[in-house]
Short mmCIF file of C-alpha atoms in Angstrom, two decimals:
data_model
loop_
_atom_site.label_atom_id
_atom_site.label_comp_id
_atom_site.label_asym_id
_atom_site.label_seq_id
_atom_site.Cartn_x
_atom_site.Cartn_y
_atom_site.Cartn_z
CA UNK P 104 -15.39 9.56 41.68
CA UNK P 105 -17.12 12.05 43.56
CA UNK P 106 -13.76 15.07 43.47
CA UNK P 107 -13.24 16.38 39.60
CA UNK P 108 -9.79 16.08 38.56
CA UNK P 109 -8.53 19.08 37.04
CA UNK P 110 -5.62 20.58 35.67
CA UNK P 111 -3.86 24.30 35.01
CA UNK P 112 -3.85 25.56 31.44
CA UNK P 113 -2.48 28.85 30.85
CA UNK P 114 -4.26 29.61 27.80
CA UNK P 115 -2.76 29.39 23.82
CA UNK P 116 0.72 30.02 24.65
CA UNK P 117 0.71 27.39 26.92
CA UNK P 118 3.69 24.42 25.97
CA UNK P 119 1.21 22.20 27.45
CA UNK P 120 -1.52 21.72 25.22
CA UNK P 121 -5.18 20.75 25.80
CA UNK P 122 -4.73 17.67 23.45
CA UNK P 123 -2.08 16.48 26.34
CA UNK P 124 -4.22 17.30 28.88
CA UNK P 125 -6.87 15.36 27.66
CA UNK P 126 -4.96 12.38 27.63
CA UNK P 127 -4.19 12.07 30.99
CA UNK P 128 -6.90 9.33 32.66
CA UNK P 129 -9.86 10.78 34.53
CA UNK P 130 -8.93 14.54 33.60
CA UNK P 131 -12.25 16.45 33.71
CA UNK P 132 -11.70 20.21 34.09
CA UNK P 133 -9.36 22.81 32.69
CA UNK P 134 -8.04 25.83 34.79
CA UNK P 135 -7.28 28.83 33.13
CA UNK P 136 -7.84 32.32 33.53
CA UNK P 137 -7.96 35.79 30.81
CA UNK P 138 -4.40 36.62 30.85
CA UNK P 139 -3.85 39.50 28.84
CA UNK P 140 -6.32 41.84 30.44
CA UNK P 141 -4.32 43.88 33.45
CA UNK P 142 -5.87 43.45 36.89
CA UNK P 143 -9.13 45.99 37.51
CA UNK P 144 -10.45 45.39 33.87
CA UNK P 145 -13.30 43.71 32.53
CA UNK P 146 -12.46 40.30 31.03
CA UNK P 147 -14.26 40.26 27.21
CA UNK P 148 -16.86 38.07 26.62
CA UNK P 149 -15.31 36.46 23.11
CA UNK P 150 -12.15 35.63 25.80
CA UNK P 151 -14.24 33.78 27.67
CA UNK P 152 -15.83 31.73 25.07
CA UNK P 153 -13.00 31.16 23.21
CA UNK P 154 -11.57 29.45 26.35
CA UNK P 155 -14.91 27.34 26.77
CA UNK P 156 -14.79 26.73 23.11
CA UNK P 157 -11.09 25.32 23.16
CA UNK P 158 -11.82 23.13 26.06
CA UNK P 159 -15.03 21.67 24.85
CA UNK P 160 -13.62 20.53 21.64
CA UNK P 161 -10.80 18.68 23.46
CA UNK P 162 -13.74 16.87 25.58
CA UNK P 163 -12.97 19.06 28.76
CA UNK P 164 -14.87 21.05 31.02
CA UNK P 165 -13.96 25.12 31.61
CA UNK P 166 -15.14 25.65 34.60
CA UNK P 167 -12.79 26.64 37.29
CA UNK P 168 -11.02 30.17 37.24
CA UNK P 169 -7.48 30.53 38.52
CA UNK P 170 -7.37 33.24 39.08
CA UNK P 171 -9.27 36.54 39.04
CA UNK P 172 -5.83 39.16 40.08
CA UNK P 173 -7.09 41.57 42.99
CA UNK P 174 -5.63 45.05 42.29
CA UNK P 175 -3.65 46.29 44.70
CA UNK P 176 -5.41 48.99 45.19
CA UNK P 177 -8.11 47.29 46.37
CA UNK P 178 -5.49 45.17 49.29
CA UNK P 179 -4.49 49.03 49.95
CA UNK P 180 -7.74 50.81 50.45
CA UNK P 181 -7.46 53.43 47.98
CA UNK P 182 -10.13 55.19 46.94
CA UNK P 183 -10.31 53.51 43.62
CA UNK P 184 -11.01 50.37 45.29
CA UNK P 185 -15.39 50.60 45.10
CA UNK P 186 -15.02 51.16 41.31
CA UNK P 187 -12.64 47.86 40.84
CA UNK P 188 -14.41 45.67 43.55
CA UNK P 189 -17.63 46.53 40.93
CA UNK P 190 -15.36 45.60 37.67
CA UNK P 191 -14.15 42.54 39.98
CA UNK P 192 -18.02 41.38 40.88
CA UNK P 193 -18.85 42.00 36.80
CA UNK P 194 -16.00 39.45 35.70
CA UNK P 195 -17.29 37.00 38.40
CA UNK P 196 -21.10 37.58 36.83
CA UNK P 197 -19.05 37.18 32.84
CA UNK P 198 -17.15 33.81 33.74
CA UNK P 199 -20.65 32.60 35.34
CA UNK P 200 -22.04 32.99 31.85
CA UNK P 201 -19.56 30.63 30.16
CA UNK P 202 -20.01 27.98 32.85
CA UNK P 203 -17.61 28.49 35.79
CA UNK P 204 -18.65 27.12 38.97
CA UNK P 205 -15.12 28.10 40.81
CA UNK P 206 -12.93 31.06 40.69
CA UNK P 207 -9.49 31.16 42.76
CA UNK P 208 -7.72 34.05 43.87
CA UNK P 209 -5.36 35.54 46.62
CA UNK P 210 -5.60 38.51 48.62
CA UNK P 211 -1.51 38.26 48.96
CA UNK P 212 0.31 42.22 49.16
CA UNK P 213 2.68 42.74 45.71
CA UNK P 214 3.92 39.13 45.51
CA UNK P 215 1.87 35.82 44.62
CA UNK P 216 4.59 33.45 45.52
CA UNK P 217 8.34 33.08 46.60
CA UNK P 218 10.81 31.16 45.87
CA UNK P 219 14.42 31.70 45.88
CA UNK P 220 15.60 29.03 42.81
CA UNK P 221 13.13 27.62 40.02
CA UNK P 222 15.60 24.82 38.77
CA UNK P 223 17.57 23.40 41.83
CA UNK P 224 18.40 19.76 40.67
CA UNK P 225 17.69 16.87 42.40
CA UNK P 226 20.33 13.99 42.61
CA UNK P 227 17.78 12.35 40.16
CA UNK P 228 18.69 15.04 37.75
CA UNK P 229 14.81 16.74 37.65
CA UNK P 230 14.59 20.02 38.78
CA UNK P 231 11.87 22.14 41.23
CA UNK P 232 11.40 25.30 42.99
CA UNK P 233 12.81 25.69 46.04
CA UNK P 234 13.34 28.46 49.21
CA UNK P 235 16.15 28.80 50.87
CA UNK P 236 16.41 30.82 53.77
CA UNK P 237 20.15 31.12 53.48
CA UNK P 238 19.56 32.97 50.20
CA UNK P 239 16.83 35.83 51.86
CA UNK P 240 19.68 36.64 53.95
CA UNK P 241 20.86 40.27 54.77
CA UNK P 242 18.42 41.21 51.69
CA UNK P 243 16.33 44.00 51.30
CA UNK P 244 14.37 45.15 48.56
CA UNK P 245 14.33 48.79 49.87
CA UNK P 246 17.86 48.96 49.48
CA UNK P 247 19.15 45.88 47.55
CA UNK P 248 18.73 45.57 43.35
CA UNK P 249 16.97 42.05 43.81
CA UNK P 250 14.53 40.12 41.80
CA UNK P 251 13.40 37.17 43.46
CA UNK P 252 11.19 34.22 41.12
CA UNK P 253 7.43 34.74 41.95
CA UNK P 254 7.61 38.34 41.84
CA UNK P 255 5.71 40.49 39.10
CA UNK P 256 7.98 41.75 36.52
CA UNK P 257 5.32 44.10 35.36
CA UNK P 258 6.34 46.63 38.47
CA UNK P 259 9.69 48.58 38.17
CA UNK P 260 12.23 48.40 41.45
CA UNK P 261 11.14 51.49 42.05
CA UNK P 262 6.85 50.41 41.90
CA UNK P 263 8.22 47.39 43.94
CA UNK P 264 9.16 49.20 46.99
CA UNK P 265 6.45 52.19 47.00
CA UNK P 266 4.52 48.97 47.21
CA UNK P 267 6.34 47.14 49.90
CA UNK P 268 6.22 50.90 52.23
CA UNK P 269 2.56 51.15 51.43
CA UNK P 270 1.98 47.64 52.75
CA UNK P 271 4.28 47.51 56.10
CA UNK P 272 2.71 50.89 57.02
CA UNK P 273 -0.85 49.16 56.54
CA UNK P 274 -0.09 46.54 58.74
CA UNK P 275 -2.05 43.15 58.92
CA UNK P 276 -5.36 44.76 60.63
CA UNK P 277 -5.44 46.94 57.62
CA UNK P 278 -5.15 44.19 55.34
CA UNK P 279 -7.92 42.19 57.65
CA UNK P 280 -10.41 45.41 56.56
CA UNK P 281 -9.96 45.63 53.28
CA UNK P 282 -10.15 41.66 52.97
CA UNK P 283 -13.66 42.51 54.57
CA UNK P 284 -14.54 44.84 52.42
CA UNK P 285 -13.57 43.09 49.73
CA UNK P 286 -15.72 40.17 50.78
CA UNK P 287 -18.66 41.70 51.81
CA UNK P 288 -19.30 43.03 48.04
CA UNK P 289 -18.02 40.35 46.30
CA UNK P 290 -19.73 37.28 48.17
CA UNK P 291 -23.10 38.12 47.72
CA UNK P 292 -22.33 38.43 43.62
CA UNK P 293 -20.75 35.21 43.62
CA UNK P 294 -23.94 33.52 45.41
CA UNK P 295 -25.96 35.24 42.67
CA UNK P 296 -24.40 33.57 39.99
CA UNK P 297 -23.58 30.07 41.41
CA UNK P 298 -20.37 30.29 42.11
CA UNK P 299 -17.88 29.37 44.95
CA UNK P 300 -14.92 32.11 45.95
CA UNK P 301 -11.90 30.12 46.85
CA UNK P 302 -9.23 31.74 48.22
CA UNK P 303 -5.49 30.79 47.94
CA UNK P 304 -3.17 30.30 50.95
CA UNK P 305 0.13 32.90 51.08
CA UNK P 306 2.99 31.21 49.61
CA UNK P 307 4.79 30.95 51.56
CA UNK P 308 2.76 31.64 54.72
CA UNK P 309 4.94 33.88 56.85
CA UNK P 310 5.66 37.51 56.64
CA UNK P 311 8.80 38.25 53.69
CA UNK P 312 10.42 41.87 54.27
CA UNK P 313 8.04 43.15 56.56
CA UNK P 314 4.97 42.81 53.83
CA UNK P 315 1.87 41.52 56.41
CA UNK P 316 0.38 37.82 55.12
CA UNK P 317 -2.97 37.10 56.63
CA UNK P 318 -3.99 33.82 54.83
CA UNK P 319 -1.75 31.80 56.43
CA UNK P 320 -2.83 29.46 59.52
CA UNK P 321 -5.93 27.78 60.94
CA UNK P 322 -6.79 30.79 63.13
CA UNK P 323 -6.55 33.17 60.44
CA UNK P 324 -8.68 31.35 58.02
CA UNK P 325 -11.43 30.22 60.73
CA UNK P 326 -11.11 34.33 60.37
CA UNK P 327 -11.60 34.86 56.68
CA UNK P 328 -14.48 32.69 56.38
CA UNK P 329 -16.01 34.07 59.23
CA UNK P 330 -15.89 37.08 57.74
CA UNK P 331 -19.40 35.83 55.29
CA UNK P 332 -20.47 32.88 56.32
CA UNK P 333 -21.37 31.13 53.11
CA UNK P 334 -19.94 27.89 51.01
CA UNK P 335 -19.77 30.91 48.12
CA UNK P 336 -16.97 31.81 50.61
CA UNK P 337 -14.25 28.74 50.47
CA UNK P 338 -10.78 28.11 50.56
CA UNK P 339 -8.32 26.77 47.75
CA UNK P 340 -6.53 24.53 50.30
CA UNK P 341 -3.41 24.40 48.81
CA UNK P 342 -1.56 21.72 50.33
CA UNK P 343 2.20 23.18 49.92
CA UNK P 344 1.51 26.85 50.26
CA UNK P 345 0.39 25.85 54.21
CA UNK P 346 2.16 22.98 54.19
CA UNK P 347 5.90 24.15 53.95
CA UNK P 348 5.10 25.86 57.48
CA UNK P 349 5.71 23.55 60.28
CA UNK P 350 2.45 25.16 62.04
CA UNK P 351 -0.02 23.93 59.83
CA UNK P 352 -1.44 20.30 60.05
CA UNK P 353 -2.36 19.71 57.01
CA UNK P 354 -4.56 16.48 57.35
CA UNK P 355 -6.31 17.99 60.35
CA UNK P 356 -7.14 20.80 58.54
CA UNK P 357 -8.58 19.79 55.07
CA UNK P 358 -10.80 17.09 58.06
CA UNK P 359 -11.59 20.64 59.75
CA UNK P 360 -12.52 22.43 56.47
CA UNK P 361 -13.86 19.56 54.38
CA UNK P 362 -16.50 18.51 56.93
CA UNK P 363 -17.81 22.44 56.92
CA UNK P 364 -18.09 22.02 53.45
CA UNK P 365 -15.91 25.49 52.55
CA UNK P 366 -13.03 23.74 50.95
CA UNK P 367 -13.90 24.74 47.09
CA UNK P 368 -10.77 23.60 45.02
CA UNK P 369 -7.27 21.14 46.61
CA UNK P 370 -4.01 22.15 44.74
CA UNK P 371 -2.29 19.24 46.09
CA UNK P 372 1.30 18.90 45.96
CA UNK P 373 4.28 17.64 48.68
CA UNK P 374 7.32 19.97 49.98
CA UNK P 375 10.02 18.61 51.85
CA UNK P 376 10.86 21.05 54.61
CA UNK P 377 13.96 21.83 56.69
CA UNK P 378 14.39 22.72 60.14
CA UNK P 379 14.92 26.31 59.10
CA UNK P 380 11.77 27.06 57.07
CA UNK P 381 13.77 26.30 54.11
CA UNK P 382 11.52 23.67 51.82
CA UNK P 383 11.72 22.41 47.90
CA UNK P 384 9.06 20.70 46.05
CA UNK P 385 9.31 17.55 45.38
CA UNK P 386 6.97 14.62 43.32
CA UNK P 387 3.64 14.33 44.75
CA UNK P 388 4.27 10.50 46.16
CA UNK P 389 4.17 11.40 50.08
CA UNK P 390 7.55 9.00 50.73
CA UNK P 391 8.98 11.90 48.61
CA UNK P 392 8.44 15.15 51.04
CA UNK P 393 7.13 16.17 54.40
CA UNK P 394 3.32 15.83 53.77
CA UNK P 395 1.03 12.74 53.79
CA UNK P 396 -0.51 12.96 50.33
CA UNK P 397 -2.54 9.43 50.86
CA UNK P 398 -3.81 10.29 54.31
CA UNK P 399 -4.89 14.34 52.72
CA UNK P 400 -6.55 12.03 50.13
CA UNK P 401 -8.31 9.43 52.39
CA UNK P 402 -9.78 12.03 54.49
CA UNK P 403 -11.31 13.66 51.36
CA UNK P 404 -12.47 10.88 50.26
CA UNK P 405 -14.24 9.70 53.53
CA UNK P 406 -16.10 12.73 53.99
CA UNK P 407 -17.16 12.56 50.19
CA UNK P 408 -15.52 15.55 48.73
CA UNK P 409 -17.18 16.56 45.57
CA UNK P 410 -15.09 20.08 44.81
CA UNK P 411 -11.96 20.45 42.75
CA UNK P 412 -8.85 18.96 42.47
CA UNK P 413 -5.56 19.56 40.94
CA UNK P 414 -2.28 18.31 40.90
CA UNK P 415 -0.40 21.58 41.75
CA UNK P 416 3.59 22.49 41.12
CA UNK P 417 5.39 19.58 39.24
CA UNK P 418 8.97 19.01 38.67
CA UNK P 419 10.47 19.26 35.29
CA UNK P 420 11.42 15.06 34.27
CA UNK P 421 12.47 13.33 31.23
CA UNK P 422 14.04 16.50 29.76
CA UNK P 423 11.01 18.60 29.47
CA UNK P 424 10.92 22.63 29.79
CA UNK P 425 8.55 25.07 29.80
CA UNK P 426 6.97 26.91 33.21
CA UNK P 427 8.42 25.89 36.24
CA UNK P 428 6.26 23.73 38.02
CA UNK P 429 4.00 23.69 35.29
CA UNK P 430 5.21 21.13 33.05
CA UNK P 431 3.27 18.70 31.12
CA UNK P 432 4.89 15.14 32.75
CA UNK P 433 5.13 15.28 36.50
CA UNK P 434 1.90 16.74 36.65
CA UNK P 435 0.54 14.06 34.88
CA UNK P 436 2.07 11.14 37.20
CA UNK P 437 0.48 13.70 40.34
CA UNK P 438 -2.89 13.29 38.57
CA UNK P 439 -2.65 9.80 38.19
CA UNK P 440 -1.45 9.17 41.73
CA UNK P 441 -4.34 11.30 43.32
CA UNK P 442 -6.77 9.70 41.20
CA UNK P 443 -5.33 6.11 41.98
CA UNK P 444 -6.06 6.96 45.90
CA UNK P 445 -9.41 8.15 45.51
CA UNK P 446 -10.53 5.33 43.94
CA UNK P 447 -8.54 2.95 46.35
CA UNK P 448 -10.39 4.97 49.32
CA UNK P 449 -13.93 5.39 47.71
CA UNK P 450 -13.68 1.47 47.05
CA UNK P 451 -12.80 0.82 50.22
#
């Protein structure tokens, strides 16, 4: 197959270990990240090949980075922002040493994801994350005491909304320029090295309590990667982030993005979604949501996508626990599914 399978690993404390991981048919590449180093520091070198070390010895293949954090400061504009878009280009130029060809990120204001439940069960008795719009309701996290999943605990309430005030009085056009600032340094560093930026959808893809989301919809990201025209400058098309919005098309975009060759890394996964933006995750099989996993997968495969691929959020099955979404099982039967189609496809 010409896509490499791959598959999250969030480092030692991970319930999922590489020894499972390696068992699962046609897994190639690990995804991990330096996760006790704050945002705006330099990632150490004995991190990194510790990581590559692990992997190797399990027969896998470190080279994809998910992800990199962005400071905030740097989404704000503040004038710290030159000094940590330099420590930013330095960890890009570290991980190239150890062998990564990929590194994932966001550019998304305070929150990386949202989701209003992380166990809702199913009638089959598994359990996913979900958002529902009934539960955002009358809330507001100027005024309310709320914690939503998704959100980073490291920030106090009161962090939380200098944050969210910071961000509404930027606006989206000030998030555009520092996205372009941002770019403009970092791009250039990551063609030095090898290496292909990919950048990670909103999730979910709309604005939540007034914070501006830019990475959201074809026009925006014929926008970001506009903004350097290079295949160091790609998208993570990740399949449920755009695809719980009824205003994306998923198939027509990865056939838009793929055949431009700036598609870097698929997180694929299905949502179902309601008429009122509401959506859960569900099991990758597309009968089981709103998105056409074998026709995303055909159209890769016809156009002879050689990036990254990863079965993204799983439910948790069979009585497993550990990180929602992240389990060990249903991740597993998404791998195997994804890798069952390409083959089906690239046989013809």
């Amino acid at each position: 197959m010409n896509m490499k399978m791959s598959f999250r690993w969030y480092g030692e404390d991970d319930p999922v270990s590489l020894k499972y991981i390696s068992q699962i048919p046609g897994m190639r590449s690990v995804v991990s990240a330096v996760y006790d180093v704050a945002p705006g520091k330099v990632w150490s070198e004995e991190s990194l090949e510790r990581i590559k070390m692990s992997c190797e010895n399990n027969g896998l293949i470190f080279d994809v980075i998910e992800s990199i954090p962005v400071h905030e400061d740097i989404k704000l504009g503040k004038e710290t922002a030159d000094r940590l878009i330099d420590v930013y280009c330095e960890n890009i130029r570290r991980c190239a040493k150890y062998g990564v060809k990929c590194v994932t990120y966001n550019f998304m204001p305070v929150f990386d994801w949202t989701r209003t439940q992380l166990d809702k069960e199913a009638n089959d008795g598994s359990t996913s994350l979900v958002m529902y719009m009934e539960q955002l309701k009358g809330l507001n996290p100027l005024t309310d005491d709320i914690d939503l999943p998704g959100w980073d605990a490291s920030y106090s309430k009161e962090e939380i909304r200098g944050l969210i005030s910071a961000y509404s009085a930027l606006g989206e056009e000030g998030l555009w320029k520092n996205l372009e600032k941002f770019l403009k340094k970092v791009i250039p560093v990551a063609e030095e090295c090898d290496v292909r930026m990919a950048i990670h959808p909103d999730d979910p893809p709309y604005p939540i309590f007034s914070i501006p989301r830019i990475i959201t919809c074809e026009k925006n990201l014929d926008r970001m990667l506009s903004i350097v025209d290079s295949p160091a400058n790609s998208l993570c098309l990740c399949t449920g982030s755009l695809g719980c919005a009824s205003f994306n098309d998923i198939p027509r975009l990865v056939e838009k993005y793929v055949k431009k060759d700036r598609i870097a890394f698929m997180h694929i996964r299905n949502v179902k979604n309601f008429e009122d933006g509401s959506f859960e995750e569900t099991a990758h099989l597309s009968s089981c949501g709103s998105l056409d996993v074998a026709e995303i997968v055909k159209i890769l495969a016809q156009n002879g996508y050689d990036g990254y691929v990863r079965p993204d959020h799983g439910r948790m099955i069979w009585g497993e626990s550990g990180k929602p979404g992240y389990g060990l099982y249903d991740r597993a039967l998404g791998a195997a599914y994804i890798n069952g189609l390409f083959e089906a496809y690239e046989k013809g």
